[in-house]
mmCIF file of C-alpha atoms in Angstrom:
data_model
loop_
_atom_site.group_PDB
_atom_site.id
_atom_site.type_symbol
_atom_site.label_atom_id
_atom_site.label_comp_id
_atom_site.label_asym_id
_atom_site.label_seq_id
_atom_site.Cartn_x
_atom_site.Cartn_y
_atom_site.Cartn_z
ATOM 1 C CA MET Y 15 -0.157 -0.681 0.130
ATOM 2 C CA ALA Y 16 1.154 3.502 -1.139
ATOM 3 C CA VAL Y 17 2.632 5.623 2.481
ATOM 4 C CA THR Y 18 0.421 8.412 2.009
ATOM 5 C CA ILE Y 19 0.638 11.781 4.051
ATOM 6 C CA ARG Y 20 -1.008 10.686 6.554
ATOM 7 C CA ASP Y 21 1.385 7.601 7.775
ATOM 8 C CA VAL Y 22 3.702 10.784 7.852
ATOM 9 C CA ALA Y 23 1.426 12.555 10.035
ATOM 10 C CA ALA Y 24 1.619 9.278 12.008
ATOM 11 C CA LEU Y 25 4.717 9.204 12.380
ATOM 12 C CA ALA Y 26 6.708 12.602 12.609
ATOM 13 C CA GLY Y 27 3.613 13.727 15.438
ATOM 14 C CA VAL Y 28 2.306 16.877 13.952
ATOM 15 C CA SER Y 29 -0.627 17.269 11.505
ATOM 16 C CA ALA Y 30 -1.672 16.210 7.619
ATOM 17 C CA ALA Y 31 -0.949 20.054 7.134
ATOM 18 C CA THR Y 32 1.825 20.652 8.604
ATOM 19 C CA VAL Y 33 3.210 17.674 6.572
ATOM 20 C CA SER Y 34 2.062 20.039 3.405
ATOM 21 C CA ARG Y 35 3.901 22.836 4.673
ATOM 22 C CA VAL Y 36 7.361 21.349 4.652
ATOM 23 C CA LEU Y 37 6.329 19.508 1.832
ATOM 24 C CA ASN Y 38 5.092 23.172 -0.416
ATOM 25 C CA GLY Y 39 8.672 24.886 1.427
ATOM 26 C CA ASP Y 40 6.842 26.735 3.334
ATOM 27 C CA PRO Y 41 10.062 28.825 5.499
ATOM 28 C CA ARG Y 42 7.254 29.356 8.838
ATOM 29 C CA VAL Y 43 7.247 26.059 10.039
ATOM 30 C CA ALA Y 44 9.831 25.417 12.793
ATOM 31 C CA GLU Y 45 12.784 23.848 12.594
ATOM 32 C CA ASP Y 46 12.197 20.722 14.690
ATOM 33 C CA LEU Y 47 8.892 20.154 13.169
ATOM 34 C CA ARG Y 48 10.733 20.488 9.593
ATOM 35 C CA GLY Y 49 13.395 18.111 11.055
ATOM 36 C CA ARG Y 50 10.868 15.547 12.273
ATOM 37 C CA VAL Y 51 8.998 15.989 9.719
ATOM 38 C CA ASP Y 52 12.399 15.910 6.923
ATOM 39 C CA THR Y 53 13.339 11.818 9.506
ATOM 40 C CA ALA Y 54 9.599 11.117 8.685
ATOM 41 C CA VAL Y 55 9.649 10.908 5.010
ATOM 42 C CA ALA Y 56 13.269 9.873 4.441
ATOM 43 C CA LYS Y 57 12.018 6.532 7.187
ATOM 44 C CA LEU Y 58 8.427 5.517 4.920
ATOM 45 C CA GLY Y 59 10.279 6.138 1.817
ATOM 46 C CA TYR Y 60 7.098 8.782 1.005
ATOM 47 C CA ARG Y 61 7.380 9.511 -2.986
ATOM 48 C CA PRO Y 62 5.025 13.386 -3.211
ATOM 49 C CA ASN Y 63 3.151 13.477 -6.711
ATOM 50 C CA SER Y 64 5.127 16.086 -8.073
ATOM 51 C CA GLN Y 65 1.873 16.727 -10.486
ATOM 52 C CA ALA Y 66 -0.288 16.990 -7.323
ATOM 53 C CA ARG Y 67 2.212 19.336 -5.046
ATOM 54 C CA SER Y 68 1.866 21.148 -8.040
ATOM 55 C CA LEU Y 69 -1.917 21.831 -8.122
ATOM 56 C CA ARG Y 70 -1.763 21.842 -4.569
ATOM 57 C CA THR Y 71 0.499 25.108 -4.347
ATOM 58 C CA ARG Y 72 -2.488 26.941 -5.792
ATOM 59 C CA ALA Y 73 -5.646 27.569 -4.197
ATOM 60 C CA THR Y 74 -8.773 26.625 -5.141
ATOM 61 C CA LYS Y 75 -12.566 27.748 -5.885
ATOM 62 C CA VAL Y 76 -13.482 25.870 -3.642
ATOM 63 C CA LEU Y 77 -15.237 26.912 -0.085
ATOM 64 C CA GLY Y 78 -15.345 25.466 3.038
ATOM 65 C CA LEU Y 79 -18.146 25.638 5.698
ATOM 66 C CA ILE Y 80 -17.848 22.874 8.646
ATOM 67 C CA ILE Y 81 -20.534 23.914 10.724
ATOM 68 C CA ALA Y 82 -22.116 22.219 14.447
ATOM 69 C CA ASP Y 83 -24.717 20.505 13.614
ATOM 70 C CA ILE Y 84 -26.201 19.727 9.973
ATOM 71 C CA GLN Y 85 -30.078 18.552 12.130
ATOM 72 C CA ASN Y 86 -30.356 21.895 12.946
ATOM 73 C CA PRO Y 87 -32.527 23.588 10.443
ATOM 74 C CA PHE Y 88 -30.226 26.958 11.723
ATOM 75 C CA PHE Y 89 -27.679 25.845 9.779
ATOM 76 C CA THR Y 90 -29.280 23.946 7.238
ATOM 77 C CA ALA Y 91 -30.482 27.233 5.500
ATOM 78 C CA LEU Y 92 -27.187 28.946 6.197
ATOM 79 C CA ALA Y 93 -25.342 26.335 4.258
ATOM 80 C CA ARG Y 94 -28.111 27.816 1.095
ATOM 81 C CA GLY Y 95 -26.961 31.177 2.124
ATOM 82 C CA VAL Y 96 -23.706 29.521 1.479
ATOM 83 C CA GLU Y 97 -24.166 28.518 -1.358
ATOM 84 C CA ASP Y 98 -25.706 30.112 -3.459
ATOM 85 C CA ALA Y 99 -23.498 33.322 -3.480
ATOM 86 C CA ALA Y 100 -20.515 30.810 -3.272
ATOM 87 C CA SER Y 101 -21.721 29.643 -6.692
ATOM 88 C CA GLU Y 102 -22.837 32.915 -8.763
ATOM 89 C CA ARG Y 103 -18.903 33.952 -7.654
ATOM 90 C CA ASP Y 104 -18.351 30.183 -9.589
ATOM 91 C CA TYR Y 105 -17.252 28.575 -6.523
ATOM 92 C CA SER Y 106 -18.104 25.540 -4.597
ATOM 93 C CA VAL Y 107 -18.720 25.049 -1.157
ATOM 94 C CA VAL Y 108 -17.670 21.315 0.923
ATOM 95 C CA LEU Y 109 -19.659 21.070 3.738
ATOM 96 C CA ALA Y 110 -18.714 19.365 6.799
ATOM 97 C CA ASN Y 111 -20.551 18.484 10.214
ATOM 98 C CA SER Y 112 -18.678 18.359 13.394
ATOM 99 C CA ASP Y 113 -21.385 17.845 16.001
ATOM 100 C CA GLU Y 114 -20.123 20.138 18.192
ATOM 101 C CA SER Y 115 -16.243 18.118 18.690
ATOM 102 C CA LEU Y 116 -13.853 20.025 18.929
ATOM 103 C CA ASP Y 117 -11.238 16.882 17.299
ATOM 104 C CA LYS Y 118 -13.308 16.785 14.254
ATOM 105 C CA GLU Y 119 -13.551 20.505 14.019
ATOM 106 C CA GLN Y 120 -9.370 20.090 13.572
ATOM 107 C CA ARG Y 121 -9.633 17.236 11.842
ATOM 108 C CA TYR Y 122 -12.325 19.227 8.896
ATOM 109 C CA LEU Y 123 -9.495 22.263 8.968
ATOM 110 C CA GLU Y 124 -6.364 19.875 8.465
ATOM 111 C CA VAL Y 125 -8.008 19.311 5.469
ATOM 112 C CA ALA Y 126 -9.242 22.403 4.627
ATOM 113 C CA ALA Y 127 -5.330 23.422 4.554
ATOM 114 C CA ALA Y 128 -4.135 20.096 3.200
ATOM 115 C CA GLU Y 129 -6.617 20.450 0.089
ATOM 116 C CA ARG Y 130 -5.970 24.484 0.118
ATOM 117 C CA MET Y 131 -9.436 25.886 -0.614
ATOM 118 C CA ALA Y 132 -9.972 29.155 -1.205
ATOM 119 C CA GLY Y 133 -11.107 29.631 1.848
ATOM 120 C CA VAL Y 134 -12.625 28.637 5.352
ATOM 121 C CA ILE Y 135 -16.423 29.620 6.824
ATOM 122 C CA LEU Y 136 -16.295 27.996 10.520
ATOM 123 C CA ALA Y 137 -18.823 27.088 12.630
ATOM 124 C CA PRO Y 138 -16.213 27.151 16.198
ATOM 125 C CA SER Y 139 -17.109 24.614 18.755
ATOM 126 C CA SER Y 140 -15.408 26.231 20.719
ATOM 127 C CA THR Y 141 -14.913 30.975 21.082
ATOM 128 C CA THR Y 142 -11.689 29.587 22.868
ATOM 129 C CA ALA Y 143 -10.165 26.436 22.083
ATOM 130 C CA SER Y 144 -11.397 26.019 18.261
ATOM 131 C CA ARG Y 145 -7.247 26.192 16.384
ATOM 132 C CA ILE Y 146 -7.162 27.517 13.335
ATOM 133 C CA ASP Y 147 -3.445 28.476 12.820
ATOM 134 C CA THR Y 148 -4.241 26.243 11.215
ATOM 135 C CA LEU Y 149 -5.441 28.003 8.015
ATOM 136 C CA THR Y 150 -4.888 31.646 9.090
ATOM 137 C CA GLU Y 151 -0.274 30.596 9.105
ATOM 138 C CA ARG Y 152 -1.007 29.442 5.177
ATOM 139 C CA GLY Y 153 -2.597 32.244 4.560
ATOM 140 C CA ILE Y 154 -6.551 30.725 4.085
ATOM 141 C CA PRO Y 155 -8.945 33.501 5.025
ATOM 142 C CA VAL Y 156 -12.300 32.332 7.804
ATOM 143 C CA VAL Y 157 -14.943 33.674 8.344
ATOM 144 C CA ALA Y 158 -16.928 32.458 11.976
ATOM 145 C CA ILE Y 159 -20.005 32.804 11.855
ATOM 146 C CA ASP Y 160 -23.114 31.946 15.290
ATOM 147 C CA ARG Y 161 -19.819 31.852 17.241
ATOM 148 C CA ARG Y 162 -17.837 34.439 17.330
ATOM 149 C CA LEU Y 163 -13.930 33.321 18.352
ATOM 150 C CA ARG Y 164 -11.826 35.925 20.835
ATOM 151 C CA ARG Y 165 -9.168 36.417 18.069
ATOM 152 C CA ALA Y 166 -9.249 40.742 16.866
ATOM 153 C CA ASP Y 167 -8.319 39.922 13.565
ATOM 154 C CA ILE Y 168 -10.987 37.486 12.022
ATOM 155 C CA ASP Y 169 -14.345 38.207 10.133
ATOM 156 C CA SER Y 170 -17.201 36.946 11.881
ATOM 157 C CA VAL Y 171 -21.543 37.622 10.647
ATOM 158 C CA THR Y 172 -23.675 36.457 13.742
ATOM 159 C CA VAL Y 173 -27.271 38.020 15.348
ATOM 160 C CA ASN Y 174 -26.679 40.307 18.843
ATOM 161 C CA ASN Y 175 -27.750 36.909 20.724
ATOM 162 C CA GLN Y 176 -27.834 38.396 24.501
ATOM 163 C CA LYS Y 177 -30.687 40.908 22.812
ATOM 164 C CA ALA Y 178 -32.719 39.440 20.817
ATOM 165 C CA ALA Y 179 -32.727 36.190 24.113
ATOM 166 C CA GLN Y 180 -33.340 39.621 26.223
ATOM 167 C CA GLN Y 181 -36.946 40.246 24.686
ATOM 168 C CA ALA Y 182 -37.664 37.337 24.269
ATOM 169 C CA VAL Y 183 -37.753 37.620 28.778
ATOM 170 C CA ASP Y 184 -39.017 40.491 28.837
ATOM 171 C CA HIS Y 185 -42.042 39.035 26.504
ATOM 172 C CA LEU Y 186 -42.644 36.670 29.106
ATOM 173 C CA VAL Y 187 -41.978 39.366 32.326
ATOM 174 C CA ALA Y 188 -44.606 41.070 29.676
ATOM 175 C CA ALA Y 189 -47.079 38.147 29.357
ATOM 176 C CA GLY Y 190 -46.536 38.067 33.716
ATOM 177 C CA ALA Y 191 -44.768 35.347 34.227
ATOM 178 C CA ARG Y 192 -42.424 35.905 37.080
ATOM 179 C CA ARG Y 193 -40.903 32.331 38.208
ATOM 180 C CA ILE Y 194 -38.863 32.541 34.736
ATOM 181 C CA ALA Y 195 -36.324 28.837 34.057
ATOM 182 C CA MET Y 196 -33.857 29.051 31.145
ATOM 183 C CA ILE Y 197 -32.329 26.043 29.479
ATOM 184 C CA THR Y 198 -29.359 27.241 27.914
ATOM 185 C CA GLY Y 199 -26.532 25.920 26.242
ATOM 186 C CA PRO Y 200 -22.437 24.859 26.143
ATOM 187 C CA ALA Y 201 -20.706 26.438 28.451
ATOM 188 C CA ASP Y 202 -17.238 27.314 26.061
ATOM 189 C CA ALA Y 203 -20.641 28.512 23.416
ATOM 190 C CA SER Y 204 -20.485 32.145 23.190
ATOM 191 C CA THR Y 205 -23.868 32.034 21.574
ATOM 192 C CA ALA Y 206 -25.458 30.166 25.315
ATOM 193 C CA THR Y 207 -23.058 32.775 26.763
ATOM 194 C CA SER Y 208 -24.945 35.610 25.564
ATOM 195 C CA ARG Y 209 -27.666 34.183 25.794
ATOM 196 C CA LEU Y 210 -27.227 33.882 29.146
ATOM 197 C CA ALA Y 211 -26.492 36.737 29.586
ATOM 198 C CA GLY Y 212 -29.310 38.426 27.889
ATOM 199 C CA TYR Y 213 -31.736 36.111 30.094
ATOM 200 C CA ARG Y 214 -30.506 37.401 33.426
ATOM 201 C CA ALA Y 215 -30.337 41.019 32.095
ATOM 202 C CA ALA Y 216 -34.959 41.372 31.051
ATOM 203 C CA LEU Y 217 -34.627 39.245 35.049
ATOM 204 C CA ARG Y 218 -33.520 42.329 36.979
ATOM 205 C CA ALA Y 219 -34.710 44.742 34.728
ATOM 206 C CA ALA Y 220 -37.936 43.202 35.361
ATOM 207 C CA GLY Y 221 -37.437 43.663 39.664
ATOM 208 C CA LEU Y 222 -36.223 39.953 39.533
ATOM 209 C CA ARG Y 223 -33.731 38.406 40.919
ATOM 210 C CA PRO Y 224 -31.838 35.380 38.724
ATOM 211 C CA ASP Y 225 -31.697 31.801 40.044
ATOM 212 C CA PRO Y 226 -29.316 29.767 39.689
ATOM 213 C CA ALA Y 227 -31.724 27.008 40.073
ATOM 214 C CA LEU Y 228 -33.783 28.000 37.411
ATOM 215 C CA GLU Y 229 -30.401 27.853 34.660
ATOM 216 C CA ALA Y 230 -30.118 24.588 33.454
ATOM 217 C CA ARG Y 231 -27.709 23.786 30.915
ATOM 218 C CA GLY Y 232 -28.278 22.152 27.961
ATOM 219 C CA ASP Y 233 -26.177 20.934 24.935
ATOM 220 C CA TYR Y 234 -27.602 22.076 22.259
ATOM 221 C CA ARG Y 235 -28.878 18.921 20.944
ATOM 222 C CA ILE Y 236 -33.350 16.900 21.730
ATOM 223 C CA GLU Y 237 -31.749 14.892 24.238
ATOM 224 C CA GLY Y 238 -29.874 17.867 26.527
ATOM 225 C CA GLY Y 239 -32.839 19.857 26.331
ATOM 226 C CA ARG Y 240 -34.751 17.147 26.790
ATOM 227 C CA THR Y 241 -32.886 16.229 30.437
ATOM 228 C CA ALA Y 242 -32.553 19.510 31.355
ATOM 229 C CA ALA Y 243 -36.404 20.320 30.919
ATOM 230 C CA ARG Y 244 -37.031 17.612 33.095
ATOM 231 C CA THR Y 245 -34.914 18.787 35.921
ATOM 232 C CA LEU Y 246 -37.052 21.858 36.121
ATOM 233 C CA LEU Y 247 -40.229 20.399 36.457
ATOM 234 C CA ALA Y 248 -39.006 17.978 39.166
ATOM 235 C CA ARG Y 249 -38.105 20.878 41.522
ATOM 236 C CA PRO Y 250 -41.404 21.495 43.517
ATOM 237 C CA ASP Y 251 -41.723 25.442 43.410
ATOM 238 C CA ARG Y 252 -42.220 24.700 38.947
ATOM 239 C CA PRO Y 253 -41.220 27.945 37.348
ATOM 240 C CA ASP Y 254 -44.197 29.690 35.470
ATOM 241 C CA GLY Y 255 -42.171 30.467 32.884
ATOM 242 C CA LEU Y 256 -39.566 28.863 30.137
ATOM 243 C CA PHE Y 257 -37.030 30.649 27.592
ATOM 244 C CA VAL Y 258 -34.654 27.566 25.659
ATOM 245 C CA GLY Y 259 -31.373 29.091 24.428
ATOM 246 C CA ASN Y 260 -32.000 27.621 20.686
ATOM 247 C CA ASN Y 261 -34.317 25.081 18.297
ATOM 248 C CA LEU Y 262 -33.135 21.520 19.423
ATOM 249 C CA MET Y 263 -33.207 22.275 23.409
ATOM 250 C CA MET Y 264 -36.707 22.957 22.264
ATOM 251 C CA VAL Y 265 -38.086 20.367 20.955
ATOM 252 C CA GLY Y 266 -36.490 18.167 23.987
ATOM 253 C CA ALA Y 267 -38.275 20.549 26.146
ATOM 254 C CA LEU Y 268 -41.575 20.369 24.220
ATOM 255 C CA GLU Y 269 -40.845 16.604 25.265
ATOM 256 C CA ALA Y 270 -40.486 16.554 28.300
ATOM 257 C CA LEU Y 271 -43.390 19.306 28.268
ATOM 258 C CA THR Y 272 -45.730 16.423 27.204
ATOM 259 C CA GLN Y 273 -45.401 13.173 29.533
ATOM 260 C CA ALA Y 274 -45.458 15.194 32.575
ATOM 261 C CA GLY Y 275 -48.532 16.884 31.155
ATOM 262 C CA VAL Y 276 -47.572 20.456 31.583
ATOM 263 C CA ALA Y 277 -50.155 22.725 28.875
ATOM 264 C CA PHE Y 278 -48.726 25.614 27.314
ATOM 265 C CA PRO Y 279 -49.348 28.426 28.429
ATOM 266 C CA ASP Y 280 -52.477 28.025 31.187
ATOM 267 C CA ASP Y 281 -49.129 26.347 33.212
ATOM 268 C CA LEU Y 282 -46.020 27.589 31.138
ATOM 269 C CA LEU Y 283 -45.792 30.769 28.535
ATOM 270 C CA LEU Y 284 -42.666 29.335 26.247
ATOM 271 C CA ALA Y 285 -40.848 31.523 24.381
ATOM 272 C CA GLY Y 286 -37.392 29.754 22.470
ATOM 273 C CA PHE Y 287 -34.116 30.573 20.212
ATOM 274 C CA ASP Y 288 -34.378 29.888 16.458
ATOM 275 C CA GLU Y 289 -37.112 28.238 13.268
ATOM 276 C CA MET Y 290 -38.358 25.072 13.583
ATOM 277 C CA SER Y 291 -41.032 22.676 12.978
ATOM 278 C CA TRP Y 292 -41.830 21.035 15.608
ATOM 279 C CA PRO Y 293 -44.351 18.661 13.959
ATOM 280 C CA GLY Y 294 -47.690 17.323 16.668
ATOM 281 C CA PHE Y 295 -47.099 20.373 19.245
ATOM 282 C CA ALA Y 296 -49.560 23.439 20.000
ATOM 283 C CA PRO Y 297 -49.581 25.982 19.676
ATOM 284 C CA PRO Y 298 -47.693 27.879 17.844
ATOM 285 C CA ILE Y 299 -44.364 28.521 20.691
ATOM 286 C CA THR Y 300 -43.182 32.512 20.733
ATOM 287 C CA LEU Y 301 -39.287 32.693 19.510
ATOM 288 C CA VAL Y 302 -36.484 34.498 18.367
ATOM 289 C CA GLU Y 303 -35.914 34.106 14.889
ATOM 290 C CA GLN Y 304 -32.650 34.328 13.528
ATOM 291 C CA PRO Y 305 -31.665 35.321 9.547
ATOM 292 C CA SER Y 306 -29.955 31.866 9.059
ATOM 293 C CA TYR Y 307 -29.157 32.282 5.125
ATOM 294 C CA GLU Y 308 -28.430 36.255 5.601
ATOM 295 C CA ILE Y 309 -25.760 35.019 7.479
ATOM 296 C CA GLY Y 310 -24.254 32.905 5.123
ATOM 297 C CA ARG Y 311 -24.699 35.482 2.664
ATOM 298 C CA ARG Y 312 -22.812 37.592 4.018
ATOM 299 C CA ALA Y 313 -20.184 35.065 5.652
ATOM 300 C CA THR Y 314 -19.513 34.367 1.233
ATOM 301 C CA GLU Y 315 -19.398 38.101 0.364
ATOM 302 C CA LEU Y 316 -16.618 39.161 3.024
ATOM 303 C CA LEU Y 317 -15.153 35.742 2.369
ATOM 304 C CA LEU Y 318 -14.514 36.288 -1.199
ATOM 305 C CA ARG Y 319 -13.166 39.968 -0.380
ATOM 306 C CA ARG Y 320 -10.777 38.684 1.985
ATOM 307 C CA VAL Y 321 -9.428 35.285 -1.356
ATOM 308 C CA SER Y 322 -9.503 38.384 -3.709
ATOM 309 C CA GLY Y 323 -7.156 40.092 -2.111
ATOM 310 C CA ASP Y 324 -8.808 42.763 -0.854
ATOM 311 C CA ARG Y 325 -7.298 44.242 2.783
ATOM 312 C CA PHE Y 326 -10.073 45.235 5.432
ATOM 313 C CA PRO Y 327 -9.913 45.833 9.012
ATOM 314 C CA PRO Y 328 -11.337 42.468 10.601
ATOM 315 C CA GLN Y 329 -15.060 42.677 10.393
ATOM 316 C CA ARG Y 330 -17.629 41.945 12.906
ATOM 317 C CA LEU Y 331 -21.208 41.651 11.314
ATOM 318 C CA VAL Y 332 -24.176 41.566 13.952
ATOM 319 C CA LEU Y 333 -27.986 41.264 12.199
ATOM 320 C CA PRO Y 334 -30.806 41.598 14.360
ATOM 321 C CA ALA Y 335 -33.214 38.684 15.685
ATOM 322 C CA HIS Y 336 -35.966 39.433 15.995
ATOM 323 C CA LEU Y 337 -38.542 38.143 18.270
ATOM 324 C CA ARG Y 338 -41.795 36.464 16.644
ATOM 325 C CA PRO Y 339 -44.850 36.283 20.206
ATOM 326 C CA ARG Y 340 -47.555 33.540 19.289
ATOM 327 C CA ALA Y 341 -49.782 31.798 21.299
ATOM 328 C CA SER Y 342 -47.525 29.724 23.365
ATOM 329 C CA THR Y 343 -47.232 32.964 25.722
ATOM 330 C CA HIS Y 344 -50.251 34.117 24.564
ATOM 331 C CA ARG Y 345 -53.261 33.550 28.022
ATOM 332 C CA PRO Y 346 -55.996 34.389 26.823
ATOM 333 C CA ALA Y 347 -58.072 37.708 29.465
ATOM 334 C CA VAL Y 348 -60.609 34.914 31.304
ATOM 335 C CA ALA Y 349 -64.109 37.522 31.731
#
């Protein structure tokens, strides 16, 4: 069996992207890493295809899109926006699903680097731990979507999550809820942090003290929402309002509410974040609607400006999200 670049990477203890940089003569690779790669190449007798190497030194007209969860309709609509904008400029898009896994995300970043993709749009699994140096060290531009990275040099396209969450909880308060719980997302996701901050800010603005016992941590997945909702419903002093931090967790929360015999809006006022089809559940749910398609388009347009060589300061585009009040937060007046 022919020796591959991954075999060399495994023996040298480096990434495939690092091996590729060494083979392409990138002067920015540290000498110790270069030596390890050269030793592994010699030991394995690796012979890169010269034609393939020539092709890989030039960026392709391919963009990478790495999202957190393809099952989430937010990312489905976003991906459509990316593809439409890319196609208009004769670029193709390769889609990868990280499943909120840093390890999986890193593998896809390495593939994007090794394949010399023109640029990458990334929904980072972590605000701080996502390792995009794999791309930026090779001059491959990156645009973060949905969640920001704590790097001042990286463009991003997001919504104002804190403001949108605060509006949703303000609405619950105005509708009469006083013991308002929240199912929030992963601690290292900037969206979860911002939405939780908005929830707390709304409570304080209404003269209500945030209660840690009413904050249940989920994982942006259905099961996480189900488990968190069951925890909240098991309390002797059940909440009379619930804000759910994303649409997949809402699916799990709805299942838990139904199983517990909790009716909304009669027993509990309910609001969520992000649109989704919830067949079999009524009434319609109040939610924050994100411009997911537009996020994808704007991120692609920004990325292609970078790809074309335009020089401009890092952009932090923040698009508006809108609260859509529906029947889940409306109790008919008693005559």
